XYZ file of C-alpha atoms in Angstrom:
292
model
C 204.395 -7.719 96.107
C 201.274 -5.781 95.123
C 201.318 -3.138 92.393
C 199.715 0.274 92.323
C 197.447 1.135 89.410
C 199.120 4.540 89.143
C 202.202 4.963 86.994
C 203.896 6.562 84.017
C 206.260 5.111 81.428
C 207.984 6.256 78.229
C 209.710 4.612 75.301
C 210.628 5.289 71.689
C 210.747 3.446 68.392
C 212.407 4.166 65.057
C 210.311 4.167 61.911
C 212.473 4.987 58.916
C 214.117 8.320 59.661
C 211.552 9.261 62.270
C 211.476 8.680 66.019
C 208.086 7.858 67.519
C 207.654 8.481 71.243
C 205.416 6.212 73.337
C 203.893 7.478 76.597
C 201.708 5.401 78.889
C 199.808 6.940 81.813
C 197.837 4.773 84.234
C 195.466 5.658 87.076
C 193.034 3.636 89.183
C 189.798 2.219 87.803
C 187.625 -0.802 88.598
C 188.210 -2.286 85.148
C 190.775 -2.016 82.352
C 189.919 1.035 80.273
C 192.527 1.733 77.590
C 192.535 4.790 75.324
C 194.823 5.549 72.376
C 195.753 9.088 71.368
C 197.807 9.123 68.172
C 198.163 10.464 64.621
C 195.794 8.851 62.097
C 198.588 6.610 60.793
C 198.362 4.530 63.977
C 194.589 4.336 64.420
C 194.515 0.890 62.841
C 196.676 -0.446 65.673
C 194.230 0.367 68.479
C 192.972 -3.196 68.940
C 196.501 -4.615 68.796
C 197.689 -2.099 71.396
C 194.806 -2.874 73.767
C 195.464 -6.594 73.394
C 199.130 -5.977 74.195
C 198.289 -3.920 77.293
C 196.014 -6.653 78.662
C 199.016 -8.972 78.863
C 200.638 -6.708 81.480
C 197.783 -4.748 83.080
C 194.620 -6.270 84.556
C 192.751 -3.097 85.498
C 193.074 0.678 85.565
C 192.501 3.598 83.231
C 195.391 3.530 80.774
C 196.123 6.286 78.253
C 198.605 5.687 75.437
C 200.097 8.633 73.541
C 202.003 8.201 70.268
C 203.773 11.244 68.831
C 206.391 12.070 66.221
C 209.642 13.414 67.571
C 210.553 14.777 64.151
C 209.031 15.001 60.692
C 205.944 12.977 59.920
C 206.435 9.484 58.594
C 205.234 8.591 55.110
C 201.517 8.133 55.543
C 200.957 6.822 52.044
C 198.504 9.648 51.296
C 198.294 11.065 47.771
C 196.263 13.804 46.134
C 194.196 12.645 43.163
C 192.820 15.116 40.558
C 189.777 14.227 38.480
C 190.690 16.220 35.367
C 187.549 15.220 33.449
C 185.352 16.478 36.282
C 187.429 19.674 36.535
C 186.890 20.304 32.826
C 183.120 19.879 33.253
C 183.185 22.377 36.096
C 185.154 24.820 33.940
C 182.712 24.569 31.020
C 179.774 24.931 33.412
C 181.331 28.101 34.889
C 181.769 29.457 31.327
C 178.133 28.709 30.581
C 177.054 30.619 33.694
C 179.249 33.519 32.607
C 177.741 33.716 29.118
C 174.156 33.077 30.216
C 174.062 35.641 32.996
C 176.553 38.161 31.686
C 179.075 37.605 34.446
C 182.385 39.344 33.797
C 184.448 37.217 36.179
C 186.448 34.388 34.635
C 186.675 31.013 36.383
C 189.739 31.032 38.639
C 191.927 28.460 40.318
C 190.195 28.568 43.710
C 186.833 27.916 42.081
C 188.145 24.791 40.378
C 190.204 23.411 43.262
C 187.356 24.031 45.694
C 184.828 22.212 43.548
C 183.499 19.047 45.124
C 185.414 15.833 44.335
C 187.799 17.488 41.881
C 190.668 16.902 44.323
C 190.507 13.870 46.618
C 192.930 12.160 48.978
C 193.801 8.542 48.457
C 195.677 6.521 50.999
C 197.717 3.456 50.430
C 196.829 0.913 53.066
C 199.608 0.581 55.644
C 200.709 -2.835 56.828
C 199.559 -2.965 60.492
C 201.739 -5.975 61.264
C 204.912 -4.313 59.983
C 204.053 -1.035 61.738
C 203.389 -2.784 65.036
C 206.632 -4.730 64.763
C 208.539 -1.436 64.648
C 206.476 0.172 67.425
C 206.543 -2.775 69.845
C 210.084 -1.963 70.995
C 208.906 1.460 72.192
C 205.927 -0.132 73.923
C 208.173 -2.632 75.698
C 210.295 0.236 77.037
C 207.256 2.237 78.136
C 205.606 -0.740 79.825
C 208.809 -1.644 81.641
C 209.248 1.852 83.087
C 205.517 1.954 83.907
C 205.779 -1.390 85.700
C 208.792 -0.230 87.724
C 206.891 2.834 88.925
C 203.795 0.797 89.761
C 205.901 -1.673 91.770
C 207.528 1.139 93.754
C 204.102 2.643 94.444
C 202.915 -0.841 95.424
C 205.684 -1.217 98.003
C 204.664 2.037 99.666
C 201.008 0.974 99.602
C 201.816 -2.425 101.090
C 203.708 -0.855 104.013
C 200.816 1.478 104.784
C 198.166 -1.246 104.421
C 200.096 -3.732 106.561
C 200.596 -1.121 109.289
C 196.887 -0.354 109.454
C 195.995 -4.050 109.416
C 198.298 -4.739 112.350
C 196.767 -1.801 114.202
C 193.275 -3.277 113.648
C 194.524 -6.647 114.903
C 195.809 -5.019 118.093
C 192.469 -3.275 118.628
C 190.660 -6.573 118.027
C 192.747 -8.227 120.727
C 191.788 -5.430 123.125
C 188.125 -6.075 122.402
C 188.624 -9.807 123.068
C 190.078 -8.995 126.492
C 187.319 -6.538 127.343
C 184.409 -8.921 126.683
C 184.950 -11.102 129.833
C 185.402 -7.943 131.882
C 182.078 -6.691 130.532
C 180.329 -9.877 131.683
C 181.910 -9.684 135.174
C 180.921 -6.043 135.453
C 177.345 -6.936 134.469
C 177.177 -9.616 137.182
C 178.434 -7.222 139.860
C 176.046 -4.478 138.743
C 173.102 -6.903 138.758
C 173.957 -8.178 142.244
C 174.211 -4.599 143.539
C 170.791 -3.688 142.114
C 169.081 -6.766 143.517
C 170.848 -6.342 146.844
C 169.751 -2.733 147.074
C 166.117 -3.568 146.305
C 165.529 -6.970 147.964
C 168.669 -8.648 149.372
C 166.680 -11.548 150.788
C 165.342 -12.457 147.338
C 168.772 -12.830 145.685
C 168.637 -16.141 143.833
C 172.054 -17.263 142.601
C 170.581 -19.670 140.047
C 168.361 -16.955 138.613
C 171.321 -14.571 138.649
C 173.485 -17.072 136.798
C 170.777 -17.513 134.176
C 170.578 -13.772 133.582
C 174.379 -13.533 133.321
C 174.447 -16.466 130.871
C 171.763 -14.812 128.759
C 173.720 -11.577 128.743
C 176.923 -13.460 127.927
C 175.314 -15.164 124.911
C 173.843 -11.904 123.713
C 177.172 -10.049 123.765
C 179.383 -12.978 122.745
C 181.556 -11.804 119.850
C 184.103 -14.622 119.873
C 183.014 -15.843 116.413
C 183.150 -12.367 114.946
C 186.598 -11.766 116.434
C 187.859 -15.101 115.072
C 186.589 -14.309 111.580
C 187.971 -10.769 111.766
C 191.418 -12.085 112.714
C 191.228 -14.605 109.868
C 190.361 -11.855 107.363
C 193.262 -9.754 108.612
C 195.635 -12.695 108.172
C 194.398 -13.261 104.616
C 194.678 -9.555 103.859
C 198.330 -9.481 104.974
C 199.058 -12.605 102.926
C 197.585 -11.056 99.785
C 199.875 -8.043 100.172
C 202.788 -10.329 99.318
C 201.140 -11.736 96.178
C 202.623 -11.010 92.745
C 199.332 -11.374 90.855
C 196.542 -8.720 90.915
C 194.681 -8.889 94.241
C 192.898 -5.526 94.451
C 189.399 -6.987 94.085
C 190.088 -9.671 96.698
C 191.401 -7.077 99.131
C 188.288 -5.008 98.566
C 186.079 -8.035 99.277
C 187.980 -8.820 102.493
C 187.504 -5.244 103.666
C 183.751 -5.578 103.168
C 183.765 -8.715 105.323
C 185.955 -7.079 107.965
C 183.567 -4.148 108.098
C 180.606 -6.530 108.459
C 182.191 -8.329 111.443
C 183.133 -5.007 113.060
C 179.555 -3.728 112.758
C 178.253 -6.911 114.400
C 180.713 -6.549 117.271
C 179.580 -2.963 117.770
C 175.897 -3.879 117.771
C 176.411 -6.661 120.343
C 178.571 -4.700 122.748
C 177.222 -2.670 125.645
C 180.690 -1.671 126.829
C 181.544 1.974 126.181
C 185.249 1.239 125.722
C 184.519 -1.507 123.201
C 182.234 0.867 121.320
C 185.027 3.447 121.131
C 187.461 0.841 119.827
C 184.917 -0.267 117.210
C 184.666 3.324 115.971
C 188.471 3.448 115.669
C 188.524 0.136 113.804
C 185.925 1.377 111.325
C 187.978 4.506 110.798
C 191.048 2.418 109.927
C 188.957 0.175 107.662
C 187.776 3.226 105.726
C 191.376 4.365 105.260
C 192.259 0.874 104.069
C 189.366 0.932 101.619
C 190.557 4.234 100.146
C 194.075 2.895 99.689
C 192.946 -0.432 98.226
C 191.245 1.455 95.392
C 194.764 2.060 94.057
C 195.852 -1.600 94.177
C 195.778 -3.549 90.920
């Protein structure tokens, strides 16, 4: 069964004494576009996370949120003080004081705010070990996301199948109306000739004109292809692999055949049905944009 590209899933993982929550939000998009929103400690995992998502999701805009549920985990950051540089700053401040007669003594804020006196060092985290702990939360989030996308897919499939069957019924109506259109043309032509010059009515010539008209408005090939596309479309709705792009392509072909039928027809009722078919095709197209 098809899946929707829209969904939401959550999970959690334990890292030491801290719980990390994992949220995954997905909406429709032509291609897979994954974004990570997390504390700096997890920025190094972005490529690993995207690679992991590609195993389960083929397309869609996917946003991943990582957050602490409690206190921050040990980031490995440490403050480093360059005491030699601080002493140089202090002596330089004293020199300024003596040279320019400044009465203010160097204070703590002046020293701590001096450039490169205090720096932050960070011990490199082990991405593999971090990911191993986080992957459990991702599995939970992806599972709940997948369940929601499957449920959305079921609802989409029901709606898409209903509209496809409606188009098939309208196509069958068109197929029945085409012979009636030809018969009506013959009768109308005979009436016109009979009203103008009944003695000059030539059945052979009349048959030729009717045959020409029949060839010109023959839509049997278009109807056959349209029915075939509908059958394929319904078959794809039962597929377990991503079929959104294929459904979109079929809709383009169905729209092409419908336009050709409309351009060939001179029957007002057929024209009205064609308009209705195009309306249903547009609704199908809008819905297919949400299919993975």
